[in-house]
PDB file of C-alpha atoms in Angstrom:
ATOM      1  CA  UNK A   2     -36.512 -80.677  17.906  1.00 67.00           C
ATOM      2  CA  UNK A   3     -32.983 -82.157  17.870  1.00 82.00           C
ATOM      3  CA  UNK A   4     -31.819 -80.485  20.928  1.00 89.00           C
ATOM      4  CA  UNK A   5     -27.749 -81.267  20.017  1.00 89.00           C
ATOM      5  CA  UNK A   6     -27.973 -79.848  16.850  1.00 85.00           C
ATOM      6  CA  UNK A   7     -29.779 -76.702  18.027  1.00 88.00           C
ATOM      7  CA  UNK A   8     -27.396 -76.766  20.976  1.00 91.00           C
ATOM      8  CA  UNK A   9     -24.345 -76.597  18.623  1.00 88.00           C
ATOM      9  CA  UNK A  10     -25.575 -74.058  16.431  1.00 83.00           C
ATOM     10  CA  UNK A  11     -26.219 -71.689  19.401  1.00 85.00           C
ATOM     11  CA  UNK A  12     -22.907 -72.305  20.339  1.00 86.00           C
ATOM     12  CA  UNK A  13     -21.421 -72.030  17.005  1.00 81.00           C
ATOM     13  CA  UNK A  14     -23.446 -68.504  16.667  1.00 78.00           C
ATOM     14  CA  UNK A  15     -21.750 -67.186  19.934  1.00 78.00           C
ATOM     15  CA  UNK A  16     -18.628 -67.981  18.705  1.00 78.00           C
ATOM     16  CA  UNK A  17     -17.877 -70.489  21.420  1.00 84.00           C
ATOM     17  CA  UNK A  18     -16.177 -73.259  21.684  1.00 87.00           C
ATOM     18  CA  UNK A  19     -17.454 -76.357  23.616  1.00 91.00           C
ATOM     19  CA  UNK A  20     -14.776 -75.855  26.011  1.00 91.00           C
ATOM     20  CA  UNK A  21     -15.785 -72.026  26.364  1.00 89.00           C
ATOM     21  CA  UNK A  22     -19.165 -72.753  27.012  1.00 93.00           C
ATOM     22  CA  UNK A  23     -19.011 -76.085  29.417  1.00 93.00           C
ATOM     23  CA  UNK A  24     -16.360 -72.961  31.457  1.00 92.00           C
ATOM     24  CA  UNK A  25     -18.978 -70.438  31.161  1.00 91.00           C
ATOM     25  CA  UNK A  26     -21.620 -72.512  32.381  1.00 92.00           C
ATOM     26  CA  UNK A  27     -19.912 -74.640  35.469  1.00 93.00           C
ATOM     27  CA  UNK A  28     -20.220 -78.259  33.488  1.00 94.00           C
ATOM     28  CA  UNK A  29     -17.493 -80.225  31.272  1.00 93.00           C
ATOM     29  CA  UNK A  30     -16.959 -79.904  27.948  1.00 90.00           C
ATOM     30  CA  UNK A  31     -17.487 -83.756  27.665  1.00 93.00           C
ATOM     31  CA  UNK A  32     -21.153 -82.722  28.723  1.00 95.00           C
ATOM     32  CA  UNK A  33     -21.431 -80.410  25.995  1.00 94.00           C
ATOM     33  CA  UNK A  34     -20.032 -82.899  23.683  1.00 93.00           C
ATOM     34  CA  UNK A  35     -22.846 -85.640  24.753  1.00 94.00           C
ATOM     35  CA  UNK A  36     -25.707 -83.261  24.653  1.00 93.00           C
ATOM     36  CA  UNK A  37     -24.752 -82.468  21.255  1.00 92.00           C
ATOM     37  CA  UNK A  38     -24.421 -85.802  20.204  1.00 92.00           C
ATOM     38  CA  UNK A  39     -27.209 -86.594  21.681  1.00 91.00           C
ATOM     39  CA  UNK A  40     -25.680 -89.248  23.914  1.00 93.00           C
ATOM     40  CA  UNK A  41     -27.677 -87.785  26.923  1.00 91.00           C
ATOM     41  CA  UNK A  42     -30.530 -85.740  27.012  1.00 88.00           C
ATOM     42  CA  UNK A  43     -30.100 -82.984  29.424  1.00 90.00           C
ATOM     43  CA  UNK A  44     -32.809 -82.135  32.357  1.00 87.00           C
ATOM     44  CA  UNK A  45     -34.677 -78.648  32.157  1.00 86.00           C
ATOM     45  CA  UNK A  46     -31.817 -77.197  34.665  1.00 87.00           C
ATOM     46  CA  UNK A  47     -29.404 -78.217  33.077  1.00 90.00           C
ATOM     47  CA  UNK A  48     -30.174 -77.254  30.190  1.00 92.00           C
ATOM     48  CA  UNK A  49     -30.960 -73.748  31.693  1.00 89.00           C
ATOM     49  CA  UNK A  50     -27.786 -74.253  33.203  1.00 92.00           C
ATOM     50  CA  UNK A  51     -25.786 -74.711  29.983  1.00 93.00           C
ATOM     51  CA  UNK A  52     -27.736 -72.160  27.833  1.00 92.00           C
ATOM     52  CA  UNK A  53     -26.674 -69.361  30.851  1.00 89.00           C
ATOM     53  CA  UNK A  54     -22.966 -69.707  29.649  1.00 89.00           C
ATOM     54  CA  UNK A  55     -24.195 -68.154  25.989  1.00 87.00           C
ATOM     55  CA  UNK A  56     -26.741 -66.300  27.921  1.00 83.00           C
ATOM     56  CA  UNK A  57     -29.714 -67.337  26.304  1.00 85.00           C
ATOM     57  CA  UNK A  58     -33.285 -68.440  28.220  1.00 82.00           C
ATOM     58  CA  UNK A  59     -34.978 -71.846  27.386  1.00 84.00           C
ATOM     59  CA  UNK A  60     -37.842 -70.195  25.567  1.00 78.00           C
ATOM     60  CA  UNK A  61     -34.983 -68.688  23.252  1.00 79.00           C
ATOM     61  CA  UNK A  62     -33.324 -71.877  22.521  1.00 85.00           C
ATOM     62  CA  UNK A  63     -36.893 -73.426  21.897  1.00 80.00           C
ATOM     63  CA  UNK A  64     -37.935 -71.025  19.454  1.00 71.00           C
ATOM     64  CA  UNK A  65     -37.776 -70.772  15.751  1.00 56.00           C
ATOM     65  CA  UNK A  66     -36.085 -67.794  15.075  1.00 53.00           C
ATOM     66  CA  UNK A  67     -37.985 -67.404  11.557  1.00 45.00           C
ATOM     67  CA  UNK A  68     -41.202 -66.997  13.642  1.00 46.00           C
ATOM     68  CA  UNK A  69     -43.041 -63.820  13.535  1.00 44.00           C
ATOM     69  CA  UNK A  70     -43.852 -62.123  16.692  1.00 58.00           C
ATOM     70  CA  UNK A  71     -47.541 -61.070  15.350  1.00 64.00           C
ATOM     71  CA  UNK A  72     -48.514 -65.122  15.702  1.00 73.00           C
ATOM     72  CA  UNK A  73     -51.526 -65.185  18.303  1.00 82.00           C
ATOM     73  CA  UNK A  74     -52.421 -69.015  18.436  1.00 87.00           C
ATOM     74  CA  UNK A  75     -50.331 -71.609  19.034  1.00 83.00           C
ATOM     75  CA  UNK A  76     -51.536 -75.505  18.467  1.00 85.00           C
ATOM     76  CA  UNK A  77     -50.798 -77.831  20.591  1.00 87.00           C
ATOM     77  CA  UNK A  78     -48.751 -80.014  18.001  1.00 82.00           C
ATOM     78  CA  UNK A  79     -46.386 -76.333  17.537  1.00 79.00           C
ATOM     79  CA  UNK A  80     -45.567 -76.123  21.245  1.00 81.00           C
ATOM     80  CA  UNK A  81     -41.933 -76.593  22.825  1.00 81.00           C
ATOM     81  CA  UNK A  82     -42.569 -79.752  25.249  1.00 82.00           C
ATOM     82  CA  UNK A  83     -39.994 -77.784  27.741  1.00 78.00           C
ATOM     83  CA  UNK A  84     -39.517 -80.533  30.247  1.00 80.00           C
ATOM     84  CA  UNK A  85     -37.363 -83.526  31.124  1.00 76.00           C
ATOM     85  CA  UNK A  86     -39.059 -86.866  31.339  1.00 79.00           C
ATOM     86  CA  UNK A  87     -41.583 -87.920  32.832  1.00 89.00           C
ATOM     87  CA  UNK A  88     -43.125 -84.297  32.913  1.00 91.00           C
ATOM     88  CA  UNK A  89     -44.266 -82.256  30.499  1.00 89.00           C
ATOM     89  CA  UNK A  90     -44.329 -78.439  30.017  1.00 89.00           C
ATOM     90  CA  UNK A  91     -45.916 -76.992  26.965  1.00 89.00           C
ATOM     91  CA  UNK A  92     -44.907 -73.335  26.440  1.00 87.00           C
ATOM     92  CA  UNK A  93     -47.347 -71.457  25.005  1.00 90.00           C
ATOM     93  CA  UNK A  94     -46.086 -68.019  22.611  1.00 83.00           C
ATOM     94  CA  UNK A  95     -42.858 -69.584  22.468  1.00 77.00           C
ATOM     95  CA  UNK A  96     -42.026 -67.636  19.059  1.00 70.00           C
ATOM     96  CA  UNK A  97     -42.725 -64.011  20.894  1.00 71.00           C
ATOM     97  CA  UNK A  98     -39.941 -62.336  21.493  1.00 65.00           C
ATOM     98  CA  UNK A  99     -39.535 -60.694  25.245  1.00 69.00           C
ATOM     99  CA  UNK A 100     -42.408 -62.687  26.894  1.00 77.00           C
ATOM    100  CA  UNK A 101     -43.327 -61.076  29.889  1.00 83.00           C
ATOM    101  CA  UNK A 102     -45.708 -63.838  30.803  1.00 90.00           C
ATOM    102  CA  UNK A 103     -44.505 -67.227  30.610  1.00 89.00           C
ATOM    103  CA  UNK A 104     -47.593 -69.857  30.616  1.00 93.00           C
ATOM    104  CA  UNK A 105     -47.436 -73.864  30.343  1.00 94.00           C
ATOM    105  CA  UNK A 106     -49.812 -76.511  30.466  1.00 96.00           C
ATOM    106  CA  UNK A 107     -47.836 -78.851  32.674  1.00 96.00           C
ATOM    107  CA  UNK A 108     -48.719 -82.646  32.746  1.00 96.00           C
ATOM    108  CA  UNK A 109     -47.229 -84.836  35.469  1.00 96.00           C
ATOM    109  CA  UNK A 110     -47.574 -88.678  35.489  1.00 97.00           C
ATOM    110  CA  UNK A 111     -48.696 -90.516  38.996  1.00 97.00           C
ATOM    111  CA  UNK A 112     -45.282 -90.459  41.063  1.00 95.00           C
ATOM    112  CA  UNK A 113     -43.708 -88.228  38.903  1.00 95.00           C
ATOM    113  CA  UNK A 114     -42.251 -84.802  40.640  1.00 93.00           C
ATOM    114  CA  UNK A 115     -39.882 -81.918  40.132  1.00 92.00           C
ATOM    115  CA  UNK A 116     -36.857 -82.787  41.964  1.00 87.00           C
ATOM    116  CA  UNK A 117     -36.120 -83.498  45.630  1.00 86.00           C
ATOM    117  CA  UNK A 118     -34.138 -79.896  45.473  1.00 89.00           C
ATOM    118  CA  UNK A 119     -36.855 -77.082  45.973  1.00 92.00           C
ATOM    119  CA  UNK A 120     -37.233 -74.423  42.831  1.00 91.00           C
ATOM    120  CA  UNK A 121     -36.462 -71.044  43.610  1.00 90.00           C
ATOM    121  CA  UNK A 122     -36.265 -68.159  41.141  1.00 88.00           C
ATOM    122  CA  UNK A 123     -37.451 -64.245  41.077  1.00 87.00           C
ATOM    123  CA  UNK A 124     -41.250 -63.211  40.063  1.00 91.00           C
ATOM    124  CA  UNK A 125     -44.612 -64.647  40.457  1.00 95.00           C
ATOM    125  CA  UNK A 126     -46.619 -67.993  39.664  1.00 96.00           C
ATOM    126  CA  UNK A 127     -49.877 -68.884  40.011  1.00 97.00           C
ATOM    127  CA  UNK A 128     -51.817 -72.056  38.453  1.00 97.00           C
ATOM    128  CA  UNK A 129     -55.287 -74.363  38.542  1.00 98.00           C
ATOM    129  CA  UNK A 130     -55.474 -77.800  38.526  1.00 98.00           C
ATOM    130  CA  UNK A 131     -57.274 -78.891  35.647  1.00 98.00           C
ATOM    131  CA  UNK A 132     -57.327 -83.120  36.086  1.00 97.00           C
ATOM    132  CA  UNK A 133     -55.933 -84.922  38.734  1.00 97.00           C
ATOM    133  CA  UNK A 134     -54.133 -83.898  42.302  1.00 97.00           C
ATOM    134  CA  UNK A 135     -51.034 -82.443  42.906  1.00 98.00           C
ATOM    135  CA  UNK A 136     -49.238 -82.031  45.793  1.00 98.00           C
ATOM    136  CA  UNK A 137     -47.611 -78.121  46.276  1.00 97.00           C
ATOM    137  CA  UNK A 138     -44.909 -77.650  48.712  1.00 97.00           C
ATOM    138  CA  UNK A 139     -44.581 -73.636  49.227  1.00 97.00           C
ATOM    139  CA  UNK A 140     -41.864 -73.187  51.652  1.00 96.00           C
ATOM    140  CA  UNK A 141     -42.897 -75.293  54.382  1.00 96.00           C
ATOM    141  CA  UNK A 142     -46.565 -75.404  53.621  1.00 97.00           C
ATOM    142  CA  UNK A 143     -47.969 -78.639  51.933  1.00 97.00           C
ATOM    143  CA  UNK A 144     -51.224 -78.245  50.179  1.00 98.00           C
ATOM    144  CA  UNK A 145     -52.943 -81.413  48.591  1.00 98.00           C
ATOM    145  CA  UNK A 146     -55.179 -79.751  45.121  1.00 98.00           C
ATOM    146  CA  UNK A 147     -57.429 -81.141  43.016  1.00 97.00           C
ATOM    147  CA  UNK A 148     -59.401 -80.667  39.399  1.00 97.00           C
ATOM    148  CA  UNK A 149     -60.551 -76.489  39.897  1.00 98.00           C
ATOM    149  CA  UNK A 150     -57.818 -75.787  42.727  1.00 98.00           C
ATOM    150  CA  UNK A 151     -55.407 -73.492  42.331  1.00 98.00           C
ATOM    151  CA  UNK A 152     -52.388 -71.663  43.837  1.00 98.00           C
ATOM    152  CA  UNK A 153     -50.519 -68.376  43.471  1.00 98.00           C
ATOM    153  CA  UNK A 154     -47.337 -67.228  45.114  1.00 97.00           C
ATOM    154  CA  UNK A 155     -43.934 -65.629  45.282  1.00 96.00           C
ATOM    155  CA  UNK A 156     -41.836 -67.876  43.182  1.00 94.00           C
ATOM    156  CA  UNK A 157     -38.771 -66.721  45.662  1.00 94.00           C
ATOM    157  CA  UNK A 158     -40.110 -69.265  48.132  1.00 97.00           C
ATOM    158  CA  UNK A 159     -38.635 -72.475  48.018  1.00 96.00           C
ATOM    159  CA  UNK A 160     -41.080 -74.809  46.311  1.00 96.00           C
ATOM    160  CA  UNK A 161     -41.537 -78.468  44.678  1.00 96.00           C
ATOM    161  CA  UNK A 162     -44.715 -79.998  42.774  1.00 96.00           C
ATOM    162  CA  UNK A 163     -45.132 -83.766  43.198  1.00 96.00           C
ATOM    163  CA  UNK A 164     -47.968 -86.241  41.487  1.00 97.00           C
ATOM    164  CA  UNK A 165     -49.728 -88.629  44.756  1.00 95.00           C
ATOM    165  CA  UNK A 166     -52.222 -89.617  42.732  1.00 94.00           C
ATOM    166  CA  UNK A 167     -53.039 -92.666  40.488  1.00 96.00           C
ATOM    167  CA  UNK A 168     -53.597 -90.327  37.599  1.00 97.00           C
ATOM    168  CA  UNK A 169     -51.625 -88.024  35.975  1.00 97.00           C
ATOM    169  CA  UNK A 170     -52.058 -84.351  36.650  1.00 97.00           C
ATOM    170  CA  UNK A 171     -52.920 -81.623  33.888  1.00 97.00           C
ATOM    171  CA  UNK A 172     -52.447 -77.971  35.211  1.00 97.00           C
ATOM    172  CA  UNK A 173     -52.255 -74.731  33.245  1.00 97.00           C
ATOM    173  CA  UNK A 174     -49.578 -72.174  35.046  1.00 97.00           C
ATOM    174  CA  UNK A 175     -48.407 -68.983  34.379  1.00 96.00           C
ATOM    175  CA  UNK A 176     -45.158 -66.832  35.980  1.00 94.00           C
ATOM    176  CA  UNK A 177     -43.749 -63.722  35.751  1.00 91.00           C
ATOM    177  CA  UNK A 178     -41.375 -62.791  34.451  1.00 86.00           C
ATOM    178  CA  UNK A 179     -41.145 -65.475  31.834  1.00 82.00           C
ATOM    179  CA  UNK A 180     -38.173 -68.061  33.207  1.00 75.00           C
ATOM    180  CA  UNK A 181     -38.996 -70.895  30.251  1.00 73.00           C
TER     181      UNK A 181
END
């Protein structure tokens, strides 16, 4: 997907202007302009951040909108990649509109982890490791899991995945309510 051009004809379909939107959303309209461009490719929160000025969710922006909502499978080659590099979060059912499940198959390369800053958001997730080890900061737990592990808990609590292994790590999660 050419995430500038879909990012522009959002806009364009709210009726905003670049400078409208980079207000709405707390960025500058020069960062509008690049993403657009596609000068820089924008992380997962900010994207999120951007797409709350319009209001729209990720899984919105991601999905055709000439999809039918009856569509039960999704292959893997038809699935948003919904992360910023080096991660990788498949969304499955992104073409269904008002997802109250939101479920990825997240892949994170050896090192690779989401952010120093700790995630925080409303609802639920849960997950099981399906290859490798990840290590799952929940508040100020650390847990190190492996291939059949799994985890589950309020998505509130400040939390952070990181990849200590040599291998990359495949997981399948799901959360409630759907925030991709």
């Amino acid at each position: 997907m050419d995430i500038g051009q879909r990012l522009k004809a959002v806009r364009t379909k709210a009726a905003l202007s670049q400078r409208e939107l980079a207000k709405r959303s707390g960025v500058t309209n020069g960062f509008i302009s690049q993403i657009e461009k596609n000068q820089v490719s924008p992380s997962v929160a900010s994207l999120r951040k951007v797409l709350a000025g319009i209001p729209m969710s990720l899984a919105s922006f991601f999905t055709d909108e000439t999809a039918l909502d009856s569509e039960v499978v999704f292959r893997a080659a038809d699935m948003p990649d919904l992360g910023s590099h080096p991660i990788s979060y498949r969304l499955v059912g992104h073409s269904r509109a008002n997802r109250a499940i939101g479920m990825l198959q997240e892949i994170l390369p050896p090192g690779a982890d989401t952010g120093d800053d700790m995630l925080s958001h409303d609802g639920e997730e849960c997950g099981i490791i399906i290859k490798g080890q990840v290590e799952v900061t929940i508040g100020e737990q650390i847990h190190l899991l492996g291939a059949g592990d799994g985890y589950y808990f309020d998505s509130r609590t400040p939390h952070r995945f990181r990849n200590v292994d040599e291998q990359e790590c495949v997981l399948i999660s799901a959360n409630t309510p759907a925030t991709f």
